[in-house]
Short mmCIF file of C-alpha atoms and ligand atoms in Angstrom, two decimals:
data_model
loop_
_atom_site.label_atom_id
_atom_site.label_comp_id
_atom_site.label_asym_id
_atom_site.label_seq_id
_atom_site.Cartn_x
_atom_site.Cartn_y
_atom_site.Cartn_z
CA MET A 231 -52.35 11.43 -13.20
CA ALA A 232 -54.96 13.60 -15.69
CA GLU A 233 -55.33 10.61 -18.38
CA LEU A 234 -56.18 7.50 -16.06
CA LYS A 235 -59.56 6.63 -18.01
CA THR A 236 -61.48 4.60 -15.20
CA ASN A 237 -63.54 2.77 -17.52
CA LYS A 238 -60.95 1.56 -19.70
CA LEU A 239 -58.03 0.54 -16.63
CA LYS A 240 -61.12 -1.23 -14.97
CA SER A 241 -62.20 -2.93 -18.08
CA GLN A 242 -58.36 -3.57 -18.83
CA GLY A 243 -56.75 -4.13 -15.63
CA GLU A 244 -53.87 -2.24 -16.24
CA VAL A 245 -52.75 -0.61 -13.28
CA ARG A 246 -49.77 -2.30 -11.73
CA VAL A 247 -48.36 -0.58 -8.77
CA ARG A 248 -45.31 -1.94 -6.06
CA PHE A 249 -44.90 -1.24 -2.40
CA ALA A 250 -41.30 -1.28 -2.70
CA PRO A 251 -39.64 -1.01 1.27
CA SER A 252 -36.14 -1.49 1.72
CA PRO A 253 -36.00 -4.22 4.63
CA THR A 254 -33.60 -2.29 7.31
CA GLY A 255 -35.85 -1.99 10.03
CA ASP A 256 -38.95 -1.77 10.91
CA LEU A 257 -41.92 -1.32 8.92
CA HIS A 258 -43.39 2.16 10.29
CA VAL A 259 -46.43 4.10 9.79
CA GLY A 260 -45.47 5.57 7.06
CA GLY A 261 -44.70 2.66 4.45
CA VAL A 262 -47.72 1.39 5.88
CA ARG A 263 -49.92 4.14 4.04
CA THR A 264 -48.02 3.71 0.92
CA ALA A 265 -48.45 0.12 0.85
CA LEU A 266 -51.80 0.96 1.62
CA PHE A 267 -52.45 3.43 -1.23
CA ASN A 268 -51.21 1.50 -3.16
CA TYR A 269 -53.30 -1.28 -2.44
CA PHE A 270 -56.25 0.86 -2.42
CA PHE A 271 -55.30 2.63 -5.86
CA ALA A 272 -54.98 -1.00 -7.23
CA LYS A 273 -58.05 -2.87 -6.48
CA HIS A 274 -60.10 0.34 -7.10
CA TYR A 275 -59.12 0.05 -10.44
CA GLY A 276 -59.56 -3.65 -11.00
CA GLY A 277 -55.15 -3.82 -11.04
CA ASN A 278 -52.41 -5.63 -9.15
CA TYR A 279 -50.66 -4.76 -6.53
CA LEU A 280 -46.62 -5.98 -6.34
CA LEU A 281 -44.27 -6.32 -3.91
CA ARG A 282 -40.67 -5.62 -4.22
CA ILE A 283 -38.42 -6.04 -1.51
CA GLU A 284 -35.36 -3.53 -2.31
CA ASP A 285 -32.86 -5.75 -0.39
CA THR A 286 -29.41 -4.67 -2.57
CA ASP A 287 -28.02 -3.53 0.59
CA GLU A 288 -26.53 -6.42 2.39
CA LYS A 289 -25.05 -4.95 5.30
CA ARG A 290 -28.88 -3.12 6.11
CA SER A 291 -30.78 -5.52 5.27
CA THR A 292 -31.41 -8.62 7.16
CA PRO A 293 -33.98 -11.30 6.81
CA GLU A 294 -35.88 -10.34 9.91
CA ALA A 295 -37.13 -7.36 8.71
CA ILE A 296 -37.98 -9.02 5.35
CA LYS A 297 -40.29 -11.43 7.69
CA VAL A 298 -41.78 -8.24 9.98
CA ILE A 299 -42.47 -6.58 6.43
CA LEU A 300 -44.32 -9.99 4.65
CA ASN A 301 -45.95 -10.43 8.23
CA GLY A 302 -46.91 -6.34 8.84
CA LEU A 303 -49.12 -7.29 5.22
CA GLU A 304 -50.43 -10.12 5.50
CA TRP A 305 -51.84 -8.76 9.19
CA LEU A 306 -53.11 -6.22 7.15
CA GLY A 307 -55.14 -8.00 4.82
CA ILE A 308 -52.94 -6.72 1.99
CA SER A 309 -50.31 -9.39 0.78
CA PRO A 310 -48.98 -8.98 -2.40
CA ASP A 311 -50.99 -10.24 -5.48
CA GLU A 312 -47.47 -11.91 -6.55
CA GLU A 313 -44.98 -13.65 -4.98
CA PRO A 314 -42.89 -11.18 -3.78
CA VAL A 315 -39.87 -9.64 -5.77
CA PHE A 316 -36.39 -9.79 -4.19
CA GLN A 317 -34.71 -7.00 -5.78
CA SER A 318 -30.79 -8.58 -5.02
CA LYS A 319 -31.96 -11.21 -7.00
CA ARG A 320 -32.33 -9.76 -9.91
CA ILE A 321 -29.22 -8.03 -9.93
CA ASN A 322 -27.93 -9.53 -13.62
CA ASN A 323 -30.76 -7.64 -15.11
CA HIS A 324 -29.52 -4.36 -13.71
CA ILE A 325 -26.18 -4.98 -14.80
CA ALA A 326 -27.52 -5.95 -18.44
CA ALA A 327 -29.49 -2.67 -18.73
CA ALA A 328 -25.98 -0.97 -17.47
CA ASN A 329 -24.41 -2.48 -20.30
CA LYS A 330 -27.25 -1.62 -23.16
CA LEU A 331 -26.93 2.03 -22.04
CA LEU A 332 -22.93 1.65 -22.54
CA GLU A 333 -24.03 -0.20 -26.08
CA ASN A 334 -26.25 2.62 -26.99
CA GLY A 335 -23.97 5.70 -25.46
CA SER A 336 -26.11 6.69 -23.21
CA ALA A 337 -24.11 5.79 -20.41
CA TYR A 338 -19.79 6.07 -19.89
CA ARG A 339 -17.66 4.60 -17.79
CA CYS A 340 -16.10 6.40 -15.41
CA PHE A 341 -12.67 5.21 -14.07
CA CYS A 342 -12.27 8.51 -11.77
CA THR A 343 -11.58 7.21 -8.15
CA PRO A 344 -13.31 8.47 -5.22
CA GLU A 345 -10.19 10.10 -4.21
CA GLU A 346 -9.51 12.13 -7.53
CA ILE A 347 -13.41 13.22 -7.25
CA ALA A 348 -13.10 14.14 -4.18
CA LYS A 349 -9.94 16.01 -4.60
CA ARG A 350 -11.68 17.68 -7.90
CA ARG A 351 -15.08 18.74 -5.37
CA GLU A 352 -11.86 19.96 -3.11
CA ALA A 353 -10.10 22.25 -5.19
CA ALA A 354 -13.58 23.27 -7.33
CA PRO A 355 -14.42 26.83 -6.19
CA VAL A 356 -16.76 27.19 -3.52
CA ASP A 357 -20.87 27.98 -4.10
CA ASN A 358 -24.08 27.06 -3.06
CA LYS A 359 -24.59 23.96 -5.40
CA MET A 360 -23.64 20.75 -4.68
CA TYR A 361 -20.65 19.53 -6.87
CA MET A 362 -21.31 17.45 -9.85
CA TYR A 363 -19.57 14.97 -11.70
CA ASP A 364 -16.95 16.89 -13.78
CA ARG A 365 -16.99 14.63 -17.00
CA HIS A 366 -13.56 13.92 -17.34
CA CYS A 367 -14.20 10.31 -18.50
CA LEU A 368 -16.88 11.58 -20.91
CA LYS A 369 -13.95 12.98 -22.47
CA LEU A 370 -11.53 10.18 -23.05
CA SER A 371 -10.36 8.77 -26.39
CA PRO A 372 -11.44 5.09 -27.64
CA GLU A 373 -8.11 4.56 -27.23
CA GLU A 374 -7.33 6.05 -24.06
CA ILE A 375 -10.70 3.62 -22.50
CA GLU A 376 -9.20 0.78 -23.92
CA ALA A 377 -5.76 1.46 -22.31
CA LYS A 378 -7.52 1.29 -18.81
CA LEU A 379 -9.41 -1.47 -19.48
CA SER A 380 -7.02 -3.50 -20.56
CA ASN A 381 -5.17 -2.62 -17.69
CA ASN A 382 -7.87 -3.99 -15.68
CA GLU A 383 -8.84 -0.40 -14.43
CA SER A 384 -11.80 -1.25 -12.88
CA PHE A 385 -14.64 1.75 -13.53
CA ALA A 386 -18.42 3.09 -12.64
CA ILE A 387 -21.18 3.16 -15.45
CA ARG A 388 -22.51 6.81 -15.08
CA LEU A 389 -26.02 7.70 -16.71
CA LYS A 390 -24.95 10.41 -19.86
CA ILE A 391 -27.58 13.35 -18.48
CA PRO A 392 -28.78 14.86 -21.94
CA ASP A 393 -29.27 18.85 -22.49
CA GLY A 394 -32.96 19.76 -21.97
CA GLU A 395 -34.60 19.71 -19.22
CA VAL A 396 -37.44 16.79 -17.75
CA ALA A 397 -40.96 17.44 -16.96
CA PHE A 398 -43.40 15.42 -15.21
CA THR A 399 -46.81 15.94 -14.11
CA ASP A 400 -47.04 14.65 -10.61
CA GLY A 401 -49.95 13.13 -9.13
CA VAL A 402 -50.44 14.79 -5.77
CA HIS A 403 -47.78 18.27 -7.17
CA GLY A 404 -48.92 18.85 -10.16
CA GLU A 405 -46.27 19.91 -12.67
CA ILE A 406 -42.66 19.35 -11.58
CA LYS A 407 -40.03 20.93 -14.67
CA VAL A 408 -36.22 20.38 -14.08
CA SER A 409 -33.54 21.84 -15.92
CA CYS A 410 -30.89 18.96 -17.09
CA GLN A 411 -27.97 21.12 -16.17
CA GLU A 412 -28.97 20.40 -12.34
CA ILE A 413 -28.67 17.21 -12.57
CA ASP A 414 -25.49 14.53 -11.99
CA ASP A 415 -24.02 11.99 -14.48
CA LEU A 416 -25.44 9.62 -11.96
CA VAL A 417 -23.74 6.41 -11.26
CA LEU A 418 -25.88 3.14 -12.38
CA LEU A 419 -23.20 0.55 -11.03
CA ARG A 420 -20.99 0.96 -8.83
CA ARG A 421 -16.75 0.58 -9.33
CA ASN A 422 -17.41 -2.69 -7.44
CA GLY A 423 -20.32 -3.78 -10.14
CA THR A 424 -23.09 -3.55 -7.68
CA PRO A 425 -26.25 -1.80 -9.14
CA THR A 426 -27.29 1.82 -7.19
CA TYR A 427 -30.30 2.16 -6.25
CA MET A 428 -31.77 4.51 -9.09
CA LEU A 429 -30.74 1.52 -11.73
CA ALA A 430 -32.53 -0.88 -9.68
CA VAL A 431 -35.45 1.02 -9.26
CA VAL A 432 -36.08 1.73 -12.67
CA VAL A 433 -35.09 -1.33 -14.39
CA ASP A 434 -37.34 -3.85 -11.92
CA ASP A 435 -40.08 -1.32 -12.62
CA ALA A 436 -40.24 -1.22 -16.00
CA ASP A 437 -39.57 -5.44 -16.36
CA MET A 438 -42.44 -6.22 -13.56
CA LYS A 439 -44.10 -3.88 -15.88
CA ILE A 440 -45.37 -0.74 -12.77
CA SER A 441 -48.10 1.34 -14.57
CA HIS A 442 -48.11 3.50 -11.88
CA ILE A 443 -45.78 4.39 -8.87
CA ILE A 444 -46.70 5.65 -5.43
CA ARG A 445 -44.38 6.69 -3.02
CA GLY A 446 -42.85 8.81 -0.17
CA ASP A 447 -42.36 12.32 -0.71
CA ASP A 448 -38.68 11.36 -0.26
CA HIS A 449 -38.14 10.38 -3.97
CA ILE A 450 -39.32 13.39 -5.68
CA SER A 451 -36.19 14.22 -6.09
CA ASN A 452 -34.91 11.22 -7.89
CA THR A 453 -37.89 11.28 -10.10
CA PRO A 454 -36.47 13.39 -12.54
CA LYS A 455 -33.25 11.02 -12.86
CA GLN A 456 -35.35 8.21 -13.17
CA ILE A 457 -37.39 9.06 -15.90
CA LEU A 458 -33.77 10.25 -17.98
CA LEU A 459 -32.80 6.64 -17.08
CA TYR A 460 -36.30 4.87 -18.40
CA LYS A 461 -36.32 6.89 -22.32
CA ALA A 462 -32.05 6.37 -22.11
CA LEU A 463 -33.24 2.11 -21.74
CA GLY A 464 -36.33 3.38 -24.11
CA PHE A 465 -39.08 2.58 -22.00
CA LYS A 466 -42.44 4.61 -21.55
CA HIS A 467 -41.94 5.11 -17.76
CA PRO A 468 -44.69 5.06 -15.08
CA GLU A 469 -46.87 7.59 -14.05
CA PHE A 470 -45.64 9.21 -10.48
CA ALA A 471 -47.70 10.40 -6.89
CA HIS A 472 -45.61 11.24 -4.07
CA LEU A 473 -46.78 11.06 -0.99
CA PRO A 474 -46.54 13.83 1.85
CA LEU A 475 -44.57 13.53 4.74
CA ILE A 476 -46.21 12.97 7.43
CA LEU A 477 -46.10 14.77 11.03
CA GLY A 478 -46.50 14.30 14.59
CA PRO A 479 -48.79 16.43 15.96
CA ASP A 480 -46.09 19.05 16.49
CA LYS A 481 -46.25 19.56 12.85
CA LYS A 482 -42.41 17.95 12.92
CA ARG A 483 -41.27 14.92 10.48
CA LEU A 484 -43.12 11.83 11.97
CA SER A 485 -40.30 10.04 14.49
CA LYS A 486 -40.08 7.50 17.44
CA ARG A 487 -40.31 10.83 19.49
CA HIS A 488 -43.65 11.05 18.87
CA GLY A 489 -44.26 7.81 19.82
CA ALA A 490 -44.10 6.62 15.93
CA VAL A 491 -44.06 2.76 16.49
CA SER A 492 -43.56 0.17 14.07
CA ILE A 493 -46.63 -1.48 12.90
CA THR A 494 -45.88 -4.83 14.84
CA SER A 495 -45.92 -2.82 18.23
CA TYR A 496 -49.52 -1.18 17.15
CA ASN A 497 -50.34 -4.77 16.74
CA GLU A 498 -49.14 -5.87 19.79
CA GLU A 499 -50.36 -2.65 21.42
CA GLY A 500 -53.99 -4.22 21.01
CA TYR A 501 -54.68 -1.95 17.71
CA LEU A 502 -57.21 -3.61 15.66
CA VAL A 503 -56.53 -3.62 11.70
CA GLU A 504 -59.92 -2.30 11.09
CA THR A 505 -58.75 1.10 13.05
CA MET A 506 -54.89 1.04 11.14
CA ILE A 507 -56.41 0.81 8.23
CA ASN A 508 -59.38 3.26 8.78
CA TYR A 509 -56.95 5.83 10.60
CA ILE A 510 -53.82 5.66 7.65
CA GLY A 511 -56.33 5.84 4.94
CA LEU A 512 -57.13 9.02 5.67
CA LEU A 513 -53.91 10.02 6.49
CA GLY A 514 -53.32 12.45 3.72
CA TRP A 515 -55.78 11.50 1.45
CA SER A 516 -59.48 12.28 1.98
CA PRO A 517 -62.99 11.08 0.04
CA GLY A 518 -64.25 14.68 -0.05
CA ASP A 519 -65.29 14.74 3.04
CA ASP A 520 -64.34 15.43 6.67
CA ARG A 521 -64.87 11.85 8.03
CA ASP A 522 -63.44 10.14 10.90
CA PHE A 523 -64.83 6.49 9.88
CA ILE A 524 -64.10 4.63 6.60
CA CYS A 525 -63.70 1.16 5.93
CA ARG A 526 -61.73 -1.18 3.62
CA GLN A 527 -64.26 -1.36 1.17
CA GLU A 528 -65.13 2.13 0.94
CA LEU A 529 -61.52 2.86 0.69
CA ILE A 530 -61.24 0.72 -2.19
CA ASP A 531 -64.44 2.27 -3.31
CA LEU A 532 -63.49 6.00 -3.30
CA PHE A 533 -60.10 5.87 -3.10
CA ASN A 534 -58.16 8.47 -5.68
CA ILE A 535 -54.86 10.38 -6.10
CA SER A 536 -56.90 13.34 -6.81
CA GLY A 537 -57.43 13.15 -3.03
CA ILE A 538 -54.63 12.70 -1.54
CA GLN A 539 -53.47 16.35 -0.19
CA SER A 540 -50.38 17.60 -1.14
CA LYS A 541 -49.45 19.44 2.55
CA GLY A 542 -48.40 16.98 5.27
CA ALA A 543 -50.60 14.74 7.49
CA VAL A 544 -50.48 14.91 10.97
CA PHE A 545 -50.52 11.53 12.64
CA ASP A 546 -52.11 11.81 16.09
CA GLU A 547 -51.63 8.54 18.46
CA LYS A 548 -54.63 9.87 20.65
CA LYS A 549 -56.82 10.41 17.90
CA LEU A 550 -56.04 6.34 16.88
CA ARG A 551 -56.42 5.76 20.53
CA TRP A 552 -60.07 6.73 20.35
CA LEU A 553 -60.47 5.46 17.07
CA ASN A 554 -59.71 2.20 18.37
CA GLY A 555 -62.05 2.11 21.37
CA GLN A 556 -65.09 3.36 18.47
CA TYR A 557 -64.36 -0.05 16.89
CA ILE A 558 -64.19 -1.77 20.06
CA GLY A 559 -67.50 -0.07 20.79
CA ASN A 560 -69.09 -1.26 17.72
CA ALA A 561 -67.86 -4.22 17.63
CA SER A 562 -69.93 -7.92 19.25
CA TYR A 563 -68.49 -9.97 21.30
CA ALA A 564 -68.33 -12.71 18.40
CA ASP A 565 -66.06 -11.00 16.23
CA HIS A 566 -63.42 -10.83 18.92
CA ALA A 567 -64.13 -14.31 21.02
CA GLU A 568 -60.68 -15.64 20.05
CA GLN A 569 -58.80 -13.24 21.17
CA LEU A 570 -60.53 -12.15 23.86
CA LYS A 571 -60.05 -15.83 25.52
CA LEU A 572 -56.24 -15.36 24.78
CA TYR A 573 -55.80 -11.87 26.44
CA ALA A 574 -58.47 -13.52 29.57
CA GLU A 575 -55.52 -16.09 29.46
CA SER A 576 -52.52 -13.82 29.99
CA ALA A 577 -54.74 -11.92 32.01
CA PHE A 578 -54.72 -14.83 34.22
CA GLU A 579 -50.69 -16.23 34.06
CA ASN A 580 -49.99 -12.54 34.76
CA GLY A 581 -52.18 -12.39 37.97
CA ILE A 582 -54.65 -9.71 36.91
CA ILE A 583 -57.48 -11.59 37.13
CA ASP A 584 -58.02 -15.05 39.68
CA TYR A 585 -59.31 -17.01 36.83
CA ILE A 586 -59.76 -18.21 33.90
CA PRO A 587 -63.43 -16.79 32.88
CA ASP A 588 -65.96 -19.10 30.37
CA SER A 589 -67.22 -17.93 27.22
CA ILE A 590 -70.46 -16.60 28.96
CA LYS A 591 -68.51 -14.65 31.76
CA ILE A 592 -66.54 -13.15 29.31
CA GLU A 593 -69.53 -12.51 26.71
CA ASP A 594 -70.90 -10.66 29.78
CA ALA A 595 -68.20 -8.29 31.36
CA TRP A 596 -68.03 -7.71 26.93
CA ASN A 597 -71.44 -6.16 27.05
CA LEU A 598 -71.11 -4.50 30.11
CA LEU A 599 -67.57 -2.39 29.42
CA HIS A 600 -67.01 -2.47 25.24
CA ASN A 601 -68.29 0.53 25.25
CA ARG A 602 -65.61 1.79 27.53
CA ILE A 603 -62.62 0.78 26.42
CA TYR A 604 -60.04 1.45 23.97
CA PHE A 605 -58.14 -1.91 23.48
CA LEU A 606 -59.56 -5.30 24.02
CA LYS A 607 -57.43 -6.63 26.74
CA ASP A 608 -58.50 -3.60 28.61
CA LEU A 609 -61.63 -5.94 29.18
CA PHE A 610 -59.20 -8.05 31.86
CA ASN A 611 -57.16 -4.82 33.13
CA ASP A 612 -59.78 -2.06 33.24
CA GLY A 613 -61.98 -4.38 34.16
CA ASN A 614 -60.57 -7.00 35.90
CA TYR A 615 -62.66 -6.86 39.21
CA MET A 616 -64.83 -8.79 36.75
CA PHE A 617 -63.07 -11.87 37.42
CA LYS A 618 -61.12 -10.75 40.75
CA ASP A 619 -62.79 -9.94 43.92
CA PRO A 620 -61.04 -6.08 45.12
CA VAL A 621 -58.32 -6.19 46.98
CA SER A 622 -58.34 -2.80 48.09
CA TYR A 623 -60.68 0.02 47.12
CA ASP A 624 -59.93 3.81 45.37
CA VAL A 625 -58.44 6.12 48.10
CA LYS A 626 -60.80 8.99 47.93
CA GLY A 627 -63.65 6.66 47.09
CA THR A 628 -63.48 5.03 50.68
CA ARG A 629 -63.58 8.72 52.35
CA LYS A 630 -66.44 9.89 50.80
CA HIS A 631 -68.84 6.54 50.53
CA PHE A 632 -67.01 4.12 53.33
CA PHE A 633 -66.78 6.66 55.97
CA ASN A 634 -69.05 9.53 55.06
CA ASP A 635 -71.51 8.11 56.97
CA ASP A 636 -71.89 6.14 60.42
CA ASP A 637 -74.85 4.20 58.67
CA VAL A 638 -72.74 2.46 56.04
CA ILE A 639 -72.29 -0.86 57.69
CA LYS A 640 -76.18 -1.33 58.12
CA ARG A 641 -77.23 -0.41 55.42
CA LEU A 642 -74.99 -2.48 53.41
CA ASN A 643 -75.57 -5.52 55.53
CA VAL A 644 -79.65 -5.37 55.01
CA LEU A 645 -78.95 -5.22 51.54
CA ILE A 646 -77.02 -8.23 51.93
CA ASP A 647 -79.71 -9.45 53.20
CA ASP A 648 -82.24 -8.42 50.61
CA PHE A 649 -80.09 -9.72 47.98
CA ASN A 650 -79.66 -13.24 49.91
CA LEU A 651 -83.27 -13.48 49.20
CA LEU A 652 -84.06 -12.23 45.43
CA GLU A 653 -84.55 -15.10 43.76
CA ASN A 654 -83.68 -13.99 40.25
CA PHE A 655 -80.55 -11.79 40.55
CA ASP A 656 -81.43 -9.56 37.88
CA ILE A 657 -81.06 -6.09 36.84
CA GLU A 658 -85.14 -5.45 37.53
CA SER A 659 -84.15 -6.86 41.30
CA ILE A 660 -81.44 -5.57 42.20
CA GLU A 661 -82.98 -1.97 41.03
CA ASN A 662 -86.07 -2.69 42.30
CA VAL A 663 -84.22 -3.55 46.70
CA ILE A 664 -82.32 -0.79 46.16
CA ARG A 665 -84.87 2.41 44.90
CA THR A 666 -87.20 0.40 47.76
CA ARG A 667 -84.77 1.11 50.40
CA SER A 668 -83.61 4.48 49.52
CA ASP A 669 -87.48 5.18 49.54
CA GLU A 670 -87.91 3.73 53.28
CA TRP A 671 -84.70 5.05 54.91
CA GLU A 672 -85.15 8.02 53.21
CA VAL A 673 -81.74 8.76 51.66
CA SER A 674 -80.91 9.38 47.82
CA ALA A 675 -80.18 5.67 45.77
CA GLY A 676 -76.69 7.41 45.13
CA LYS A 677 -76.02 6.88 49.22
CA LEU A 678 -76.25 3.60 48.10
CA ILE A 679 -75.15 3.04 44.51
CA HIS A 680 -72.03 4.30 45.50
CA PRO A 681 -71.12 2.42 48.68
CA LEU A 682 -72.27 -1.04 46.62
CA ARG A 683 -70.00 -0.07 43.79
CA LEU A 684 -66.82 0.54 45.32
CA ALA A 685 -67.47 -2.66 47.50
CA CYS A 686 -67.93 -4.91 44.69
CA SER A 687 -65.58 -3.17 42.32
CA GLY A 688 -62.60 -1.36 44.03
CA LEU A 689 -64.15 1.55 42.07
CA THR A 690 -65.52 4.85 42.09
CA GLY A 691 -66.88 4.69 37.98
CA GLY A 692 -67.53 1.85 35.73
CA PRO A 693 -70.85 0.72 33.73
CA GLY A 694 -74.36 0.72 35.75
CA LEU A 695 -74.21 -0.46 38.99
CA PHE A 696 -77.66 -2.48 38.39
CA GLU A 697 -76.25 -4.59 35.25
CA MET A 698 -72.82 -4.92 36.99
CA LEU A 699 -73.74 -6.37 39.87
CA GLU A 700 -76.00 -9.14 37.70
CA VAL A 701 -73.33 -9.90 35.58
CA LEU A 702 -70.84 -10.13 38.32
CA ARG A 703 -73.74 -12.51 39.91
CA LYS A 704 -75.07 -13.33 43.10
CA GLU A 705 -72.75 -15.14 45.09
CA THR A 706 -69.63 -12.86 44.18
CA VAL A 707 -71.44 -10.08 45.13
CA ILE A 708 -72.63 -11.29 48.57
CA ARG A 709 -69.49 -12.30 49.15
CA ARG A 710 -67.82 -9.02 47.95
CA LEU A 711 -70.79 -6.57 50.31
CA GLU A 712 -69.33 -9.17 52.86
CA ASN A 713 -65.23 -8.74 52.70
CA ALA A 714 -66.19 -4.47 52.48
CA VAL A 715 -67.99 -4.87 55.74
CA LYS A 716 -64.96 -6.31 57.21
CA TRP A 717 -63.02 -4.02 55.49
CA ILE A 718 -64.88 -0.85 56.80
CA GLU A 719 -65.58 -2.35 60.43
CA THR A 720 -61.12 -2.86 60.34
CA ASN A 721 -60.18 0.26 58.91
CA LYS A 722 -62.88 2.83 60.11
CA LYS A 723 -61.30 5.58 62.38
CA GLN A 724 -62.32 4.76 66.07
N1 LIG B 1050 -36.62 1.30 -1.42
C1 LIG B 1050 -37.53 2.91 -1.43
C2 LIG B 1050 -37.65 3.17 -0.29
O1 LIG B 1050 -37.61 2.19 0.60
C3 LIG B 1050 -38.64 2.84 -2.40
C4 LIG B 1050 -38.19 3.27 -3.63
C5 LIG B 1050 -39.44 3.78 -4.35
O2 LIG B 1050 -40.31 3.68 -3.88
O3 LIG B 1050 -39.03 4.21 -5.58
O4 LIG B 1050 -37.50 4.21 0.23
#
């Protein structure tokens, strides 16, 4: 994309790009990356980002898959700038283009049946090369063609590949040159009258005035054929940039095996949009440094084709999870209040917590725990003790902190009394009680802190104890301590 002139493009809004998924399944990370890169590129140059649903494969395309794509893009905030184009509605345009090529001599009718072609393929000398159509029908005389037509014989329309070579500059891979001798006379319209992908994609991109095609590497071998098709139709071809594969951590092509799931599942699992945009935005593209964090606006401001790496990009779910945790850690309660409320309701419905907390309670728990969770829902899973008395205690913890010392019960009882007397059950007062008693009893503060934590949360680790107790509030803390004392009394070996 050497000739891209930023200023010119910015002022003239010439950039028109598209994401062109086939609606045959889920919207995966690879598709999302293609969509995002197109979107960033378009927005960077003040251009338009379009969506074309390539739904000509009737058997494999489904309305559900279309919905998944539209919803996925909406969730990511990258819905197209214009109404989506449905390829299936443009079949007449594709047919008209094939006929135009027939008329201008760039294409020809092929009456060969698949069986005839298969036979000739079998009879062809075996070598490593792919069998190419032998141009049998290119040699037919006008009379022979006329005869076949009046006989109602079905025919496909094939592009007549010219001599010479096709050369283009790929924005990612640089100069690419292919000899036309290696290109088959590709079918444009099938014998049943339906257009092939190769014809449809070129006609649609031309009609949609697409200026740049940014898509997966798997289409790089289609590009020379498409360029020939543009030429035959008398169109200037767009510029191309092919994105390298996305790999799993084992450097193999990313697949379900790696846990690679659809964007819908990432949404359902609780990944934030910011996380997905950030992570996928840096998947095979970099602004020239090795940062981990980038936001949508920075991606738009900085995006350029030259920052796309030509080698495969590794998708690492662990890192994605970590990044989500970072976003949650840096977010404020207000950013996610609504979503948190929904998670609280569902945690209550599932018996994970004992009641539906009000927003003050949720905010308190958020402030205490959001630096320690990877997903919003974890506030009510990992942090369920904020809203539910422990029903059991960490087993190792009980050995270490409940049963290790004969004085545990005695100390907890005194602390219960101390806490009861506190007028302000705040961090300072709680800490003061604990420090004072630890000095008085000549035991480390840990000797009090660990059993208190275990008694109040059932766990051995978590946020700062004083903060946690304050947020739990006096009544809850005392109830939990009393329950723990009873539990220790019952379970202590005599
Ligand atoms: N529909 C094609 C796919 O899903 C993309 C075609 C293109 O981008 O040219 O792989």
